[in-house]
XYZ file of C-alpha atoms in Angstrom:
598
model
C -232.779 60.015 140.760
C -235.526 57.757 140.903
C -237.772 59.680 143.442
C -236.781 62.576 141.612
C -238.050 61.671 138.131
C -241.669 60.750 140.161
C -241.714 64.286 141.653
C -241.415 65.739 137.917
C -244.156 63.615 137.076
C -246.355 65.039 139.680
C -245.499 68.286 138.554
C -246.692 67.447 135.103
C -249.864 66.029 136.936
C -250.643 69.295 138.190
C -249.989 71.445 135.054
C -252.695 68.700 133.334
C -254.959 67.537 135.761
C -255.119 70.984 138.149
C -258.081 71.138 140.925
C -258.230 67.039 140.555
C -254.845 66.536 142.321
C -254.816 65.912 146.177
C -253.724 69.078 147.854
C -251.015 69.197 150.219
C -253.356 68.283 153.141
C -254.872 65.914 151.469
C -253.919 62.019 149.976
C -255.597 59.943 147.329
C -256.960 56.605 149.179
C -258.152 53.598 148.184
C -261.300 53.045 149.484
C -263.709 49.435 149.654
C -266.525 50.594 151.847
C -269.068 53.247 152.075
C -270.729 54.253 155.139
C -273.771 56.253 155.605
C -275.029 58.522 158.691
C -277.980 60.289 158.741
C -279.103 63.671 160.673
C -278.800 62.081 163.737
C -275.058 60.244 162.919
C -276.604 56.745 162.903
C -275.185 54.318 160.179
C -278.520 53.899 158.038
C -276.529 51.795 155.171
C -273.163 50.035 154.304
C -271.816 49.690 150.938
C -269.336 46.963 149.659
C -267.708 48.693 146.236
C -267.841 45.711 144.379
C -268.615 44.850 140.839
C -271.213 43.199 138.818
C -269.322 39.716 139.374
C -269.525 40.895 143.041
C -265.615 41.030 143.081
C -263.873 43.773 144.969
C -264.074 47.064 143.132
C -261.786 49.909 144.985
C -262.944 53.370 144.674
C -260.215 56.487 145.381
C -261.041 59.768 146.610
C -259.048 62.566 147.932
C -259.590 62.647 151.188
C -258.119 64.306 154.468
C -254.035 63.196 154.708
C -253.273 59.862 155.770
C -249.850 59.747 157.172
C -247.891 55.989 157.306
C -248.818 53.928 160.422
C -246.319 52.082 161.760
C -246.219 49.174 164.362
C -249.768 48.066 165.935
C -250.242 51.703 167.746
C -253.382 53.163 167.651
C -253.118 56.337 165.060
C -256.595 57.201 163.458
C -257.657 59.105 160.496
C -259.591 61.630 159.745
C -263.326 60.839 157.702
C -261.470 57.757 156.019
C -260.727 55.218 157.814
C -260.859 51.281 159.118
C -264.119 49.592 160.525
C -262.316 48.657 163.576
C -261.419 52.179 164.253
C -265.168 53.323 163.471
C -266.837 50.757 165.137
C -264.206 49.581 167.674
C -265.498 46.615 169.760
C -269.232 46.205 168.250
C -267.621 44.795 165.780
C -265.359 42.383 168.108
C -262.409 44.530 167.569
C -260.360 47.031 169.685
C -262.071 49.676 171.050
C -258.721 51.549 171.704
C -258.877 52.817 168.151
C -262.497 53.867 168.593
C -261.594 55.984 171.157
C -258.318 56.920 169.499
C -260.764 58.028 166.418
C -263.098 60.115 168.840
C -260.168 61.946 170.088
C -258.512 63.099 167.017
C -261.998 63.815 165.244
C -263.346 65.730 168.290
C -259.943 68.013 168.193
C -260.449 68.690 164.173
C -264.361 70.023 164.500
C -263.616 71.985 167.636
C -262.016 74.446 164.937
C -265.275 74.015 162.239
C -266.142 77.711 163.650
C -269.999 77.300 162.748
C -272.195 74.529 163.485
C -273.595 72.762 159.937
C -275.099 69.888 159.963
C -272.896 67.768 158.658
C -270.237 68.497 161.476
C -273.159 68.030 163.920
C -274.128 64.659 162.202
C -270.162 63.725 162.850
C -270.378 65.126 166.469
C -273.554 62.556 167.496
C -271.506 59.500 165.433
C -268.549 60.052 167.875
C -271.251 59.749 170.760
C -273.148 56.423 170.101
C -272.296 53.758 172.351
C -270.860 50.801 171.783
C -274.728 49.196 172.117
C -276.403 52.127 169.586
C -273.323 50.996 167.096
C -274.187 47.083 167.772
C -277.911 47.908 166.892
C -277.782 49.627 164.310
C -275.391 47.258 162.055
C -277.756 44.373 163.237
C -280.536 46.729 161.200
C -278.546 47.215 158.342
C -275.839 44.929 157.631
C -275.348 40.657 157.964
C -272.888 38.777 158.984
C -271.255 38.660 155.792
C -270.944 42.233 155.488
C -269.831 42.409 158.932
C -267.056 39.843 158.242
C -265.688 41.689 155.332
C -265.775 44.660 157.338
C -263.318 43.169 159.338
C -261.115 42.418 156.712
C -259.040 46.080 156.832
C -260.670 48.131 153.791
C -260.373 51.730 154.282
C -264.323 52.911 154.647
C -265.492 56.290 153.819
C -268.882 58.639 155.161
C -271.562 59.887 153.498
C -274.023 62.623 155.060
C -277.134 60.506 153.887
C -279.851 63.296 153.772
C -277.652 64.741 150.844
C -275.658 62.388 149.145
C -272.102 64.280 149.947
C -269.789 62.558 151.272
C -268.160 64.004 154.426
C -264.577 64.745 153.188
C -266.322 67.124 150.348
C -268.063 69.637 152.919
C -266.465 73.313 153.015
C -267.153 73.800 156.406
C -265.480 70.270 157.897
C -262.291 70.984 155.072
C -261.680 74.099 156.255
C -261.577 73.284 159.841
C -259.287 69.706 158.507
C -256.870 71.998 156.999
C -256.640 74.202 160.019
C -256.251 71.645 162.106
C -253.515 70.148 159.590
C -251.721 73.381 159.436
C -251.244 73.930 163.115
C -249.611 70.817 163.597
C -246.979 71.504 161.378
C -246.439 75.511 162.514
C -242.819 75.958 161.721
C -240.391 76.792 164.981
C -237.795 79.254 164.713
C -235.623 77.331 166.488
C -235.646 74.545 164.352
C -233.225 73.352 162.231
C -232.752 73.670 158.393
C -231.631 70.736 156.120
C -232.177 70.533 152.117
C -234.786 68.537 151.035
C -233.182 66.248 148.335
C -235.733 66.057 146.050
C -236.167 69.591 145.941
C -233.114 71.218 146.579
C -235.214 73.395 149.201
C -234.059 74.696 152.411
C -236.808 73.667 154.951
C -236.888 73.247 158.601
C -236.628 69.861 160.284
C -240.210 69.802 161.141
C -240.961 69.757 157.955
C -238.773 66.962 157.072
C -241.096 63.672 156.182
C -240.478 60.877 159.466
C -242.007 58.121 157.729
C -241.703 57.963 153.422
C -244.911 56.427 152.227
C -246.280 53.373 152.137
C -246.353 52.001 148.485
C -248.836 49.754 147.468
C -249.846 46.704 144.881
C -246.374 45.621 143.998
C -246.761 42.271 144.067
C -245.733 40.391 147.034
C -245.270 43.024 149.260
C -247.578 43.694 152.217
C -251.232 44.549 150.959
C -251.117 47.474 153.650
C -247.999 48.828 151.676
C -243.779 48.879 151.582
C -241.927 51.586 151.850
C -239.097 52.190 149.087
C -237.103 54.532 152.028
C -236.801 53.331 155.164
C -234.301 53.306 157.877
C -234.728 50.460 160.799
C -231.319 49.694 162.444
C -228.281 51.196 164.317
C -225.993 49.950 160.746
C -228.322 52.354 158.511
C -228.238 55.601 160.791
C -225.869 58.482 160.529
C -224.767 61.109 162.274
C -227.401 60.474 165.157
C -230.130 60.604 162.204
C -232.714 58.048 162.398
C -235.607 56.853 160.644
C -236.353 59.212 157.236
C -234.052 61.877 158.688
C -231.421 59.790 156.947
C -232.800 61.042 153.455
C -234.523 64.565 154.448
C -237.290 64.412 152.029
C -239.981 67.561 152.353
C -242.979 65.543 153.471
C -244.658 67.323 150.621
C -242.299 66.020 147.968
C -241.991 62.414 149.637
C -246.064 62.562 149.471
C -245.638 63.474 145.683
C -243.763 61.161 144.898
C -245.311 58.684 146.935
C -248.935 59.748 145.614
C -247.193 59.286 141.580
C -245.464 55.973 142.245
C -249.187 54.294 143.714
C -251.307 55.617 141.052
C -248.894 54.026 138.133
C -249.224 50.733 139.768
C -252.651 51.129 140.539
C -253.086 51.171 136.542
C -252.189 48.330 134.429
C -251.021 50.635 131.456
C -248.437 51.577 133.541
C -246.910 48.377 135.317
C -247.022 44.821 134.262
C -245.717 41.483 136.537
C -241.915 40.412 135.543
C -241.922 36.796 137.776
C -241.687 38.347 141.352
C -240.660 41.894 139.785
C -243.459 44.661 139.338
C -242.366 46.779 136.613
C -243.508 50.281 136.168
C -242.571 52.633 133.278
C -243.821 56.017 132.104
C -242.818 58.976 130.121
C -242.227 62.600 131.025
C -244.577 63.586 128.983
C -248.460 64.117 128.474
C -248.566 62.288 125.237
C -250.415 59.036 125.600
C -249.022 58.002 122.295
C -245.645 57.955 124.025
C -246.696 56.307 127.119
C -248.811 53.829 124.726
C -245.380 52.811 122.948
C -243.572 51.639 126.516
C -247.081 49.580 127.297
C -246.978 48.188 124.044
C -243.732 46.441 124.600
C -244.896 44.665 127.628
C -248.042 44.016 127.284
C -249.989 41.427 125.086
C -252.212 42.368 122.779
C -255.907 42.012 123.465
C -258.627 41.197 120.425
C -261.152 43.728 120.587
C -264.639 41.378 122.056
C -267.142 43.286 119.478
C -264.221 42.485 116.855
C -264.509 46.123 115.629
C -262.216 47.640 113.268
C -259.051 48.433 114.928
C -257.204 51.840 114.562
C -254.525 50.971 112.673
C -252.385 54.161 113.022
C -252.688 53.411 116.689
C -249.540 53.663 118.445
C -250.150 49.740 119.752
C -251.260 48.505 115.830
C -248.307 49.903 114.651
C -246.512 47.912 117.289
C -248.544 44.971 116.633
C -247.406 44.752 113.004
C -243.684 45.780 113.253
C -242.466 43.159 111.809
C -244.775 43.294 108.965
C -243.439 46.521 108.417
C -239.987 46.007 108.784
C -240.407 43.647 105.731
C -241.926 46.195 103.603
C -238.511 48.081 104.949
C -239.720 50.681 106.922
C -238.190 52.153 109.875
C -238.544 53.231 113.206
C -238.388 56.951 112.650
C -240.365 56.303 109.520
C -243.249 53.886 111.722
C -243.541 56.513 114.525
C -242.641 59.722 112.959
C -245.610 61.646 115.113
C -243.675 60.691 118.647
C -240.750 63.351 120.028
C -237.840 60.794 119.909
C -236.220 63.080 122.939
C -238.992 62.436 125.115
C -237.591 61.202 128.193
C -238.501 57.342 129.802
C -238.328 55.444 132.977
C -238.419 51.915 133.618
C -238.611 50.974 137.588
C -238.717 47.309 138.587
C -239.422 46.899 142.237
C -239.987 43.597 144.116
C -240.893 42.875 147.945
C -238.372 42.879 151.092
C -240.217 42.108 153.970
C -241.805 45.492 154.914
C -239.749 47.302 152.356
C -238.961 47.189 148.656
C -236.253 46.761 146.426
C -234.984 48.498 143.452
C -234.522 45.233 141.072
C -233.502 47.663 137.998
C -233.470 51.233 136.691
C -233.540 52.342 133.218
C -233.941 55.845 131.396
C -233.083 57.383 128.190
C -234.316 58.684 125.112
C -237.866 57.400 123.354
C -235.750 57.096 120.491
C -233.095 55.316 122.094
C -235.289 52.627 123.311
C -237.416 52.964 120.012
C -234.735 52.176 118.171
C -233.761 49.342 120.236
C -237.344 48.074 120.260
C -237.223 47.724 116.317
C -234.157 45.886 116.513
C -235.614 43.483 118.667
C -238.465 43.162 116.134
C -236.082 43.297 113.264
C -233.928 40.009 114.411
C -237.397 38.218 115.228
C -238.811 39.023 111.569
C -239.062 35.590 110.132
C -240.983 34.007 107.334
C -244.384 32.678 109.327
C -244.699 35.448 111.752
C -247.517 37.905 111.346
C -247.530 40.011 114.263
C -245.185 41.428 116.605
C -244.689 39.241 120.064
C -244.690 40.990 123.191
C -241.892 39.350 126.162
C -245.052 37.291 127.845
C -245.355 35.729 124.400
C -241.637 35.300 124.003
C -240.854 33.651 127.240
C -244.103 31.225 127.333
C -242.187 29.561 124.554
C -239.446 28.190 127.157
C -242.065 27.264 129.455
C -243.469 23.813 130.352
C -246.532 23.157 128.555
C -246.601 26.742 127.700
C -247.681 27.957 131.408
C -246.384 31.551 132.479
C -246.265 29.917 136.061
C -243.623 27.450 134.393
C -241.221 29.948 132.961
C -238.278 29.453 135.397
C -236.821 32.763 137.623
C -235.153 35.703 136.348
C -235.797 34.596 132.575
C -238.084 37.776 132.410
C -235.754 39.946 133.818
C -232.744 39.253 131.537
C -235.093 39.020 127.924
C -236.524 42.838 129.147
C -232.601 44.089 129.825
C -231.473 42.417 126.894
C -234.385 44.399 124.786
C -233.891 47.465 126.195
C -230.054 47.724 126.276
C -230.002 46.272 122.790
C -227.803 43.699 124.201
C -227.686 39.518 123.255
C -230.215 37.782 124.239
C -229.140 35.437 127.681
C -227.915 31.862 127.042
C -229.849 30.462 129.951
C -233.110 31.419 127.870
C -231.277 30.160 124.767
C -230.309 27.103 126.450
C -234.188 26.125 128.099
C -235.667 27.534 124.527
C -233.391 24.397 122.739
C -234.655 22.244 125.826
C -237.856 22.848 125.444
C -237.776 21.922 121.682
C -235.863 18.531 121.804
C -238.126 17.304 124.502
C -241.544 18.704 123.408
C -243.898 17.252 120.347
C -246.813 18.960 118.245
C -250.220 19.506 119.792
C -252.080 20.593 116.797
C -255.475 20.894 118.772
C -253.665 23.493 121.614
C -251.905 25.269 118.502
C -248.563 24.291 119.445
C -245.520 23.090 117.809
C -241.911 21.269 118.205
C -240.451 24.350 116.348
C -243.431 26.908 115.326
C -243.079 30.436 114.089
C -242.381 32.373 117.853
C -239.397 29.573 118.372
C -238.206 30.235 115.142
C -237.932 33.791 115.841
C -236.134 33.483 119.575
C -233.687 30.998 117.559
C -233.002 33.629 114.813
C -232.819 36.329 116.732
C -230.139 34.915 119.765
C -228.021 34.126 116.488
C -228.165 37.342 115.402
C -227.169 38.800 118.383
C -224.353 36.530 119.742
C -223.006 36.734 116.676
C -223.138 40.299 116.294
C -221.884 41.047 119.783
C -218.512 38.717 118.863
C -218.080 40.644 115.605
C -218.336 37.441 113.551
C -220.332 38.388 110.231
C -223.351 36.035 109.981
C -225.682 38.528 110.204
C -226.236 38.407 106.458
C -226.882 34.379 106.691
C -229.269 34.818 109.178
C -232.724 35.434 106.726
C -236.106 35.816 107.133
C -236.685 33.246 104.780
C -234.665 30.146 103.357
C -231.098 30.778 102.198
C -229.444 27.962 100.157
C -226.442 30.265 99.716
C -225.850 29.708 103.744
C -222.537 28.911 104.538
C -223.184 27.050 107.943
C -223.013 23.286 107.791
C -225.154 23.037 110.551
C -228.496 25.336 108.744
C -227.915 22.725 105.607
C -228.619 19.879 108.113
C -231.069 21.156 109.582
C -232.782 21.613 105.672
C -231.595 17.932 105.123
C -233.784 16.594 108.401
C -236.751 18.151 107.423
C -236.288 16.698 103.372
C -235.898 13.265 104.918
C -238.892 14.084 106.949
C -241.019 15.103 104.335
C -239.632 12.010 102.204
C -241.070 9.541 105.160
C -244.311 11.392 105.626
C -245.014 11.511 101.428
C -244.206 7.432 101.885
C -245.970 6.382 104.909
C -248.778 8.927 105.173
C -249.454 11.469 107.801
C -250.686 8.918 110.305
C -248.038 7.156 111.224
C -247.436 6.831 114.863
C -244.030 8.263 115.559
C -241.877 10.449 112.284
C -237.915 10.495 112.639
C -238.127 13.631 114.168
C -240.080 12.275 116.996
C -237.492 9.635 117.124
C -234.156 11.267 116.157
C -234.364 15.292 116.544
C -232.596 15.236 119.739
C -229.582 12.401 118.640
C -229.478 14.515 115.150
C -229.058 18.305 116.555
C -226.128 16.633 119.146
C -224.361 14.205 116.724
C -225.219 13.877 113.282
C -222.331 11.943 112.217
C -223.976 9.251 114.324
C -227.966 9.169 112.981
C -227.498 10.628 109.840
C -226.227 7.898 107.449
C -228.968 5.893 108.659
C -231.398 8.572 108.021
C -230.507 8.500 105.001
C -230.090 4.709 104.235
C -233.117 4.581 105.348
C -234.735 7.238 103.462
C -234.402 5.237 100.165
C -236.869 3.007 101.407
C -239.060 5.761 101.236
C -238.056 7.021 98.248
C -238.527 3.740 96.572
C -241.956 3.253 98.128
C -243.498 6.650 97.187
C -244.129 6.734 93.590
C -245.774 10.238 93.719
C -243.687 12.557 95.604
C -240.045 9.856 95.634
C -238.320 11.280 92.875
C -239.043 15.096 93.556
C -237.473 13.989 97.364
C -234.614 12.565 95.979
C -234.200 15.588 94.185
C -234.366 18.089 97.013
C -232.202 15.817 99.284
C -229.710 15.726 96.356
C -229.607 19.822 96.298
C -229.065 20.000 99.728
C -226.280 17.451 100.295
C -224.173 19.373 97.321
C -223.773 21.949 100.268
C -222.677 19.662 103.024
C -219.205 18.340 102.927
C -218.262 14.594 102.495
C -218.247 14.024 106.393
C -221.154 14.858 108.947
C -219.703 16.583 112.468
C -219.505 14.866 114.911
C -220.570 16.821 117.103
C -222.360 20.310 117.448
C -222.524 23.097 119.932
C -225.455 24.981 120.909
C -225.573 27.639 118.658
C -224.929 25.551 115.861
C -228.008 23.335 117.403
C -229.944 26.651 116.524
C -228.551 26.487 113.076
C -229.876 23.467 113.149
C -232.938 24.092 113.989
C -233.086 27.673 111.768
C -232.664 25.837 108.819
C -234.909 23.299 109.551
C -237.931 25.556 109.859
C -236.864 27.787 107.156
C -236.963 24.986 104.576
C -240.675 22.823 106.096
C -241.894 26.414 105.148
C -240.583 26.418 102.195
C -241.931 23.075 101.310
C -245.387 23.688 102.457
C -246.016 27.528 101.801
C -248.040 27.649 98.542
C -246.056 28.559 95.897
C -248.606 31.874 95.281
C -248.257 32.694 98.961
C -244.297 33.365 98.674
């Protein structure tokens, strides 16, 4: 199913993109070098793609078909290829795959049926000696560039008098694609199998050996992992080995192959789970509907020039979700210009070895997950929080210091499932969230907080759904802002710690070294019973002190002890820790949002 939805894609490539798409004998490479010969096929200059940083800057071109190497054998391509099979030992590597290279391209221009001068420029390359090729880097290149040479990038030739590159010459295509063709001449003899991506009938010849190599997942091999592969006696059947286990056409596994690269070749396609590379697209040629998917994922970027933004952009209407869902709106009301049957993928692959593995598969609806999506936004809407969070910015709150390198394994993997199969959130991430907060202080200067806003949102939202997924009606407890009508003797606590708080900062000032929250937050959210008669023993000090603020303290502790009963718990659990916590951010905002600002 998976290499199936990829070969639709393709075909929805070709319907938009047309003469642009690699043809069948053809493959879209990578490439980091550019090398080029003049009249006479000597290398007169080597370019490095790099950028302005001078940081390696890949290139692709469609150039003649690269099939998957395997092992260390010697097997050449055609016009793109390594420096160590162009230049073979004067560059202090094999010369095996020099003359490897000479071979094949010798065989491809004996069918160029006319002589142009490109093909003869390629003809005098495959001559020069190993002593002509040493000579003529020492003109051009250093030992830097000689170095990076070495280094594996795929390289590709220019005809230097003018300015084409090799691979884009009629006369050396046709004679490629000749070349191509007669190695794969169908036998009558042979065999027929389905292909099953296609449901065709094809012959066995023209089943794929090797699936292709799939690259940048990160990881995985930099030369590429296959996603099919077959490599011991316990995965064969039927005397099938190697690819023949899953007869693919080698034209579909190449589509699907050439689909799957380019969406993790570009970052509005995949993003990095932990050790999972995620990629997820849309059958359809909408980039609003792609943009929706990428929106979920990935964080939001302030434009540099600080320019207006679009704000009936598919990602600003993401961005301020929750703002919306306050005024009430919708999903279908928010996105009403996207085709809610439009159908999605989600892919997450991670490295095995030389191969990869499926870590998850999703696909539905655009509405399905739309609707999910605005749920997710919908339980984080909270009184404080202005925009809508992607996951990084989620999970960075259970993280040491805030690092994504801290956030601990498989914590990405089960906030993204839980998002997109509208199920609870996990307890693990629950459980380190509450960590984090009892063991962490405020760093006003790095913008970070015991409980800030984001927190305040996770908390809210896990309530929400554990509760919801029990069938236990809090739901309508659970508010954006502060509800004195709450029923949970937990949430009331939490409003009375942050009144006896505010009662020792009006008293003592805002300098004072350590507040009872520093001191007490973790003994208070665990057993209350045990630190909160002294809290509040001692909190008449305060009140007595403060001459300003004492009595309106009093008063607000007053209010909220009429909703506890007459004895604290002894002890709580975790979710009523997140009451706990709920309430207490729900009523510091309370006391120090601006009355005008409500």
């Amino acid at each position: 199913m998976i290499l199936q939805a990829l070969h639709r894609y393709y075909q929805l490539l070709l319907e938009r993109e047309g003469d642009s798409m690699p043809r069948d004998e053809y493959t879209s490479a990578t490439v980091s070098f550019e090398i080029q010969l003049d009249e006479r096929g000597h290398v007169v200059s080597i370019i490095p793609y790099v950028n302005e940083k001078g940081k390696v800057d890949k290139q692709t071109y469609n150039v003649p078909k690269q099939d998957k190497r395997s092992g260390s054998g010697v097997n050449p391509y055609f016009l793109c290829e390594k420096a160590e099979y162009l230049f073979g030992s004067a560059i202090s590597l094999r010369q095996v795959c020099r003359d490897g290279l000479k071979q094949l391209w010798s065989d491809v221009l004996a069918n160029t049926g006319t002589e142009s001068d490109e093909a003869l420029a390629l003809h005098a390359f495959l001559e020069l000696s190993t002593e002509q090729l040493v000579e003529q880097l020492q003109l051009i290149s250093d030992p830097e560039l000689q170095d990076s040479l070495k280094t594996g990038g795929l390289c590709v030739l220019k005809f230097a008098p003018t300015g084409k590159f090799f691979h884009d010459d009629p006369v050396i295509q046709q004679a490629w694609e000749n070349y191509y063709t007669r190695l794969r001449v169908n036998d009558d003899s042979a065999k027929i199998q389905m292909c099953l991506l296609t449901g065709e009938q094809i012959s066995t010849d023209q089943i794929a050996r090797l699936h292709p190599s799939i690259k940048n997942v990160t990881g995985a091999q930099s030369s590429g992992a296959a996603i099919v592969s077959f490599n011991i006696p316990s995965f064969c059947s039927f005397g099938r080995e190697q690819s023949y286990n899953a007869p693919t056409s080698q034209k579909a596994a190449d589509a699907y192959g050439y689909v799957l690269n380019r969406f993790l070749a570009d970052p509005n396609h995949k993003v990095r789970i932990n050790d999972t590379t995620v990629v997820f697209w849309t059958e359809s040629a909408k980039m609003n509907e792609q943009d929706l998917l990428s929106s979920l994922f990935q964080e939001f970027k302030e434009e540099a020039d600080h320019s207006q933004a679009d704000e009936e952009s598919i990602r600003e209407r993401v961005k301020s979700a929750v703002v919306r869902i306050r005024q009430g709106q919708q999903f279908r009301d928010t996105f009403h210009d996207l085709d809610v049957n439009t159908t999605f993928y989600v892919l997450g692959l991670s490295p095995n070895a030389a191969r990869l593995s499926v870590r998850f598969w999703y696909t539905g609806s655009l509405g399905e997950i739309g609707e999910r999506m605005w749920r997710h936004y919908h339980d984080l809407s909270i009184d404080g929080l202005d925009r809508s969070p992607t996951i990084k910015e989620l999970l960075r709150e259970i993280a040491v210091g805030h690092e994504w390198g801290n956030i601990p394994p498989n914590m990405e993997g089960q906030m993204f499932r839980a998002i997109i199969l509208g199920q609870p959130y996990s307890r693990s991430i629950f459980a380190q969230l509450m960590n984090r907060i009892r063991s962490e202080s405020d760093d006003p200067k790095k913008g970070l907080y015991k409980i800030g806003t984001v927190r305040a949102a996770m908390i809210k939202a896990y309530l929400i759904r554990y509760y919801r997924a029990r069938k236990i009606n809090r739901e309508g407890e659970l508010t954006m802002t502060l509800n004195p009508q709450s029923t949970s003797v937990p949430y009331h606590l939490g409003r009375l710690f942050a009144c006896l708080e505010k009662t020792q900062v009006s008293a003592l000032g805002q300098g004072i070294n350590a507040t009872i929250r520093d001191r007490y937050w973790g003994a208070a959210t665990a057993t209350p019973a045990n630190v909160f008669p002294r809290l509040l023993k001692l909190s008449q000090h305060h009140i007595t002190k403060d001459e300003k603020w004492g009595r309106n303290n009093d008063q607000r502790i007053a209010e909220v002890m009429n909703a506890l009963p007459e004895q604290f718990p002894k002890r709580l659990t975790l979710e009523e820790q997140g009451m706990f916590a709920l309430g207490y951010y729900h009523q510091r905002q309370e006391m120090y949002t601006p009355k005008a600002d409500q």
